[in-house]
């Protein structure tokens, strides 16, 4: 039994009964959505009409594994992403043609690339391949286009990324992730007002996402509005105190404002939560350099550099710490290595405050051009 009730008047507007097998759950969703749209006189676009008209049987067990994977991935921790991948892979073992599960796999690999959980070129290639498979099976999957756009952005194909993200939004105007990735492209190319508008659109669609609130904070951080960014990172932490990324990004803004003791506490919190992810440790190295503790900063940098033999440690991050320490030639050498490794951090070249010490070197503009970041 489905009912549509006016919350304002506590009045039933529509009801109907449906009797379907669990395998027909997607068809049931389409039928109910179409009936509700008709009842409340929503204008359905041609794209939406085609989506509602699709009929797809689903393996009930595969769909359940997919839902588990989708829910688990929201935590974005290394453990959560590994578990999410297992759920999606179980779904695909049960139904190899289940396109949403392929899109889920793509999303996990995109997160692995974005958060330094895997070699970036490898994870981006895996994400691209899974997204392509999803779209071969179902070219109406907005999430797959959104992941593809994220991968293209990290590969610095910004025009291609924008095209994919606009396609995702056309297919699903309510897909928050697509607006968030588009916002990242905007602030990385110094379109800060557009970035903030896109990020607020994303968080308006999914106000309980700590990732999206962190994204709003990032839009202000890269615009150098550090005080405002702190408010949004704080919202993310209140939603999920276990999200290391929000602690690390909050620390970064506190550091920029000279609030060093608070920054240190947040970096340490991020490091406790991040596991093998190197971001918070890089943050602490920057903080030591900013405070004039050169010996400690160099000790941490040496540890991170040596750790590349055992785990993923970004060449981009190493180059940025060298920039903070005034090692201009070493900074450019490591940023060149980052480019050869497909480092996702390179998308931030034009706007990252930590690269200010080398920004006026002629080699910097050359690197921006080589990365294709001067084309949008």
XYZ file of C-alpha atoms in Angstrom:
376
model
C 0.000 0.000 0.000
C 1.330 3.437 -1.000
C -0.096 6.704 0.297
C 0.599 10.348 -0.516
C -0.239 12.627 2.410
C -0.194 16.416 2.697
C 1.924 17.096 5.788
C 0.563 20.631 6.025
C -3.105 19.581 6.143
C -2.638 15.982 7.340
C -4.845 14.957 4.428
C -4.488 11.901 2.194
C -4.072 13.005 -1.421
C -3.653 9.620 -3.082
C -3.314 5.932 -2.300
C -2.974 2.700 -4.228
C -2.081 -0.917 -3.641
C 0.641 -2.789 -5.525
C 1.293 -6.533 -5.480
C 4.713 -7.355 -6.961
C 7.560 -9.800 -6.535
C 10.749 -8.453 -4.983
C 12.477 -8.928 -8.342
C 10.156 -6.222 -9.737
C 11.166 -3.625 -7.139
C 12.671 -1.210 -9.681
C 9.570 -1.365 -11.859
C 7.485 -0.754 -8.748
C 9.551 2.320 -7.907
C 9.002 3.678 -11.418
C 5.258 3.021 -11.294
C 4.867 4.717 -7.921
C 7.011 7.693 -8.981
C 4.987 8.106 -12.160
C 1.675 7.887 -10.305
C 2.762 10.450 -7.710
C 4.094 12.817 -10.383
C 0.765 12.623 -12.198
C -1.226 13.151 -8.999
C 0.624 16.314 -7.951
C 0.902 17.589 -11.532
C 4.703 17.611 -11.775
C 5.971 18.237 -15.289
C 8.075 15.183 -16.157
C 10.909 15.888 -18.596
C 11.452 13.616 -21.614
C 14.585 12.183 -19.936
C 12.636 11.432 -16.752
C 9.785 9.918 -18.757
C 12.196 7.513 -20.474
C 13.690 6.553 -17.118
C 10.268 5.881 -15.614
C 9.277 3.801 -18.643
C 12.237 1.447 -18.250
C 11.419 -2.000 -16.946
C 14.264 -3.866 -15.311
C 14.022 -7.032 -13.317
C 16.504 -7.206 -10.483
C 18.013 -10.083 -8.571
C 16.773 -9.416 -5.046
C 19.960 -10.656 -3.365
C 22.129 -8.620 -5.725
C 20.068 -5.516 -5.031
C 20.440 -6.022 -1.279
C 24.230 -6.336 -1.610
C 24.216 -3.188 -3.750
C 22.282 -1.256 -1.099
C 24.706 -2.442 1.596
C 27.636 -1.306 -0.519
C 26.077 2.062 -1.234
C 25.411 2.690 2.459
C 28.854 1.527 3.596
C 30.695 3.688 1.041
C 29.339 6.868 2.623
C 31.853 6.562 5.491
C 34.767 6.893 2.982
C 37.319 5.349 5.380
C 39.720 2.742 3.943
C 37.903 0.009 5.887
C 34.496 1.206 4.665
C 35.607 1.356 1.041
C 37.056 -2.165 1.199
C 33.805 -3.485 2.680
C 31.720 -1.542 0.176
C 33.698 -3.029 -2.711
C 33.066 -6.518 -1.339
C 29.306 -5.862 -1.263
C 29.299 -4.549 -4.841
C 31.403 -7.489 -6.020
C 28.988 -9.926 -4.358
C 26.147 -8.177 -6.169
C 27.962 -8.607 -9.479
C 28.680 -12.260 -8.781
C 24.933 -12.748 -8.369
C 24.078 -10.569 -11.372
C 27.037 -9.596 -13.613
C 24.793 -7.306 -15.641
C 23.588 -5.190 -12.709
C 24.682 -1.718 -13.813
C 24.209 0.147 -10.486
C 26.675 -2.232 -8.814
C 29.243 -1.478 -11.521
C 28.688 2.224 -10.852
C 29.199 1.523 -7.154
C 32.526 -0.182 -7.890
C 33.522 2.863 -9.933
C 32.634 5.161 -7.049
C 34.772 3.167 -4.615
C 37.816 3.311 -6.868
C 37.266 7.041 -7.367
C 37.312 7.467 -3.579
C 40.470 5.356 -3.325
C 42.164 7.686 -5.811
C 40.843 10.867 -4.209
C 41.827 9.988 -0.653
C 45.235 8.454 -1.284
C 44.223 4.862 -0.561
C 45.722 3.483 -3.780
C 48.135 4.538 -6.532
C 46.138 7.269 -8.285
C 46.629 6.219 -11.900
C 45.692 2.627 -11.051
C 42.576 3.568 -9.065
C 41.426 6.101 -11.671
C 41.797 3.488 -14.421
C 39.739 1.021 -12.380
C 37.073 3.649 -11.741
C 36.922 4.621 -15.410
C 36.610 0.984 -16.535
C 33.824 0.203 -14.058
C 31.934 3.394 -14.961
C 32.231 2.529 -18.657
C 30.818 -0.954 -18.003
C 27.935 0.549 -16.030
C 27.102 2.934 -18.869
C 27.329 0.181 -21.491
C 24.695 -1.689 -19.498
C 22.546 1.361 -18.721
C 23.353 4.728 -20.264
C 20.819 6.490 -18.024
C 22.871 6.015 -14.821
C 23.602 9.531 -13.613
C 25.924 8.323 -10.850
C 28.171 6.568 -13.378
C 28.494 9.791 -15.376
C 29.279 11.657 -12.154
C 32.078 9.231 -11.248
C 33.411 9.432 -14.796
C 33.441 13.222 -14.469
C 35.375 12.961 -11.219
C 37.964 10.694 -12.830
C 38.297 13.002 -15.829
C 38.839 15.929 -13.459
C 41.628 14.094 -11.637
C 43.133 13.212 -15.010
C 42.871 16.955 -15.739
C 40.530 16.574 -18.709
C 38.422 19.421 -17.378
C 36.236 20.019 -20.472
C 35.447 16.291 -20.584
C 34.717 16.276 -16.861
C 32.296 19.192 -17.110
C 30.504 17.484 -20.015
C 30.096 14.241 -18.032
C 28.885 16.073 -14.931
C 26.330 18.106 -16.865
C 25.075 14.858 -18.390
C 24.745 13.420 -14.874
C 22.737 16.453 -13.754
C 20.540 16.257 -16.859
C 19.736 12.630 -16.026
C 19.261 13.269 -12.308
C 18.973 16.913 -11.183
C 18.880 15.665 -7.594
C 22.305 13.974 -7.657
C 24.253 15.905 -5.031
C 27.613 14.331 -5.866
C 27.571 15.725 -9.412
C 27.188 19.301 -8.149
C 29.988 18.714 -5.621
C 32.453 17.465 -8.236
C 31.484 20.334 -10.539
C 32.072 22.722 -7.634
C 35.566 21.294 -7.161
C 36.373 21.974 -10.810
C 35.118 25.539 -10.414
C 37.266 26.390 -7.404
C 40.308 24.641 -8.836
C 40.011 26.964 -11.850
C 39.397 30.072 -9.708
C 35.655 30.376 -10.378
C 34.993 30.708 -6.666
C 31.455 32.130 -6.717
C 30.333 29.350 -9.072
C 32.062 26.793 -6.846
C 30.270 27.972 -3.732
C 26.909 28.021 -5.513
C 27.427 24.472 -6.781
C 28.568 23.198 -3.371
C 25.576 24.763 -1.625
C 23.326 23.119 -4.216
C 24.916 19.764 -3.350
C 24.553 20.167 0.404
C 20.972 21.368 -0.026
C 20.176 18.077 -1.748
C 21.933 15.976 0.912
C 22.218 18.041 4.111
C 23.339 15.102 6.270
C 26.477 14.346 4.233
C 29.701 15.183 6.062
C 31.521 14.855 2.723
C 29.410 17.599 1.165
C 29.727 19.963 4.125
C 33.488 19.429 3.894
C 33.202 20.283 0.206
C 31.565 23.615 1.055
C 34.437 24.267 3.459
C 36.917 23.487 0.688
C 35.212 25.953 -1.656
C 35.872 28.699 0.889
C 39.368 27.484 1.833
C 40.590 27.687 -1.755
C 38.997 31.130 -2.053
C 41.123 32.066 1.021
C 37.984 32.677 3.141
C 39.386 30.662 6.024
C 36.996 31.802 8.760
C 33.959 30.763 6.725
C 35.552 27.437 5.819
C 35.999 26.655 9.523
C 32.240 26.899 10.098
C 31.517 24.332 7.392
C 34.238 21.911 8.469
C 32.763 22.136 11.963
C 29.347 21.145 10.595
C 30.912 18.105 8.924
C 32.584 17.035 12.163
C 29.349 17.415 14.113
C 27.656 15.128 11.587
C 30.420 12.510 11.862
C 33.299 13.078 14.305
C 35.049 10.016 12.820
C 35.612 11.595 9.401
C 39.344 12.257 9.271
C 39.108 14.459 6.186
C 37.064 17.126 7.962
C 39.494 17.235 10.909
C 42.466 17.564 8.561
C 40.837 20.262 6.453
C 39.728 22.173 9.550
C 43.330 22.035 10.792
C 44.503 23.437 7.464
C 42.275 26.512 7.824
C 43.255 26.993 11.472
C 46.903 26.814 10.418
C 46.310 29.453 7.738
C 44.893 31.776 10.420
C 47.857 31.223 12.721
C 45.833 29.250 15.282
C 48.599 26.690 15.566
C 47.669 24.871 18.792
C 44.117 24.250 17.547
C 45.477 23.168 14.165
C 47.841 20.678 15.790
C 44.989 19.138 17.793
C 42.882 18.677 14.642
C 45.769 17.236 12.621
C 46.425 14.752 15.421
C 42.728 13.831 15.503
C 42.809 13.310 11.744
C 45.940 11.182 11.984
C 44.370 8.933 14.629
C 41.363 8.345 12.375
C 43.055 8.148 8.969
C 44.994 4.903 9.310
C 47.501 4.646 6.477
C 46.151 7.724 4.643
C 49.006 10.246 4.661
C 47.056 13.519 4.487
C 47.084 14.435 8.205
C 50.810 13.634 8.495
C 51.534 15.945 5.582
C 49.464 18.575 7.381
C 51.576 18.261 10.520
C 54.763 18.621 8.465
C 53.394 21.837 6.937
C 52.457 23.088 10.396
C 55.977 22.489 11.719
C 57.404 24.358 8.730
C 54.959 27.237 9.215
C 55.920 27.492 12.909
C 59.617 27.620 12.045
C 60.353 24.130 13.366
C 62.441 23.219 10.327
C 64.263 20.260 11.872
C 61.009 18.546 12.876
C 59.377 19.335 9.528
C 62.317 17.787 7.674
C 62.275 14.734 9.930
C 58.586 14.164 9.158
C 59.163 14.771 5.458
C 61.975 12.197 5.422
C 59.702 9.637 7.121
C 56.915 10.243 4.604
C 59.323 10.007 1.673
C 60.776 6.730 2.968
C 57.275 5.342 3.543
C 56.638 5.379 -0.225
C 58.427 2.023 -0.329
C 55.668 0.428 1.796
C 52.455 2.366 1.146
C 50.801 5.050 -0.929
C 52.369 8.424 -0.153
C 51.682 11.174 -2.657
C 54.554 12.740 -4.563
C 52.318 15.806 -4.754
C 52.240 15.972 -0.955
C 56.020 15.641 -0.741
C 56.474 18.405 -3.298
C 54.122 20.701 -1.388
C 56.067 20.237 1.880
C 59.312 21.024 0.057
C 57.619 24.222 -1.155
C 56.681 25.130 2.423
C 60.317 24.601 3.453
C 61.627 26.784 0.628
C 63.207 23.880 -1.282
C 62.153 25.255 -4.650
C 64.056 22.872 -6.922
C 63.010 19.817 -4.886
C 59.409 21.014 -4.910
C 59.371 21.131 -8.706
C 61.176 17.788 -8.959
C 58.545 16.074 -6.816
C 55.661 17.803 -8.594
C 57.103 16.432 -11.837
C 57.088 12.953 -10.286
C 53.500 13.575 -9.189
C 52.553 14.353 -12.770
C 54.154 11.138 -14.029
C 52.250 9.175 -11.358
C 48.897 10.793 -12.165
C 48.575 12.364 -8.706
C 45.044 13.598 -8.022
C 46.374 16.577 -6.056
C 47.626 18.261 -9.215
C 44.127 19.544 -9.916
C 44.692 22.028 -7.045
C 47.853 23.573 -8.559
C 46.324 26.942 -9.446
C 44.699 27.570 -6.085
C 46.457 25.718 -3.273
C 47.837 28.174 -0.673
C 50.653 25.779 0.198
C 52.206 26.334 -3.211
C 52.405 30.109 -2.777
C 56.183 29.992 -2.054
C 56.863 28.711 -5.594
C 53.955 30.287 -7.462
C 56.012 33.104 -9.018
C 58.767 30.845 -10.312
C 58.539 30.638 -14.156
C 58.432 26.848 -13.869
C 55.105 27.054 -12.070
C 53.170 28.496 -15.032
C 54.836 25.897 -17.248
C 53.668 23.112 -14.918
C 50.114 24.479 -14.873
C 50.100 24.483 -18.686
C 51.577 20.956 -18.890
C 48.803 19.748 -16.598
C 46.162 21.319 -18.853
C 44.848 23.508 -16.047
C 45.079 26.709 -18.089
C 42.330 25.611 -20.489
C 39.193 26.429 -18.503
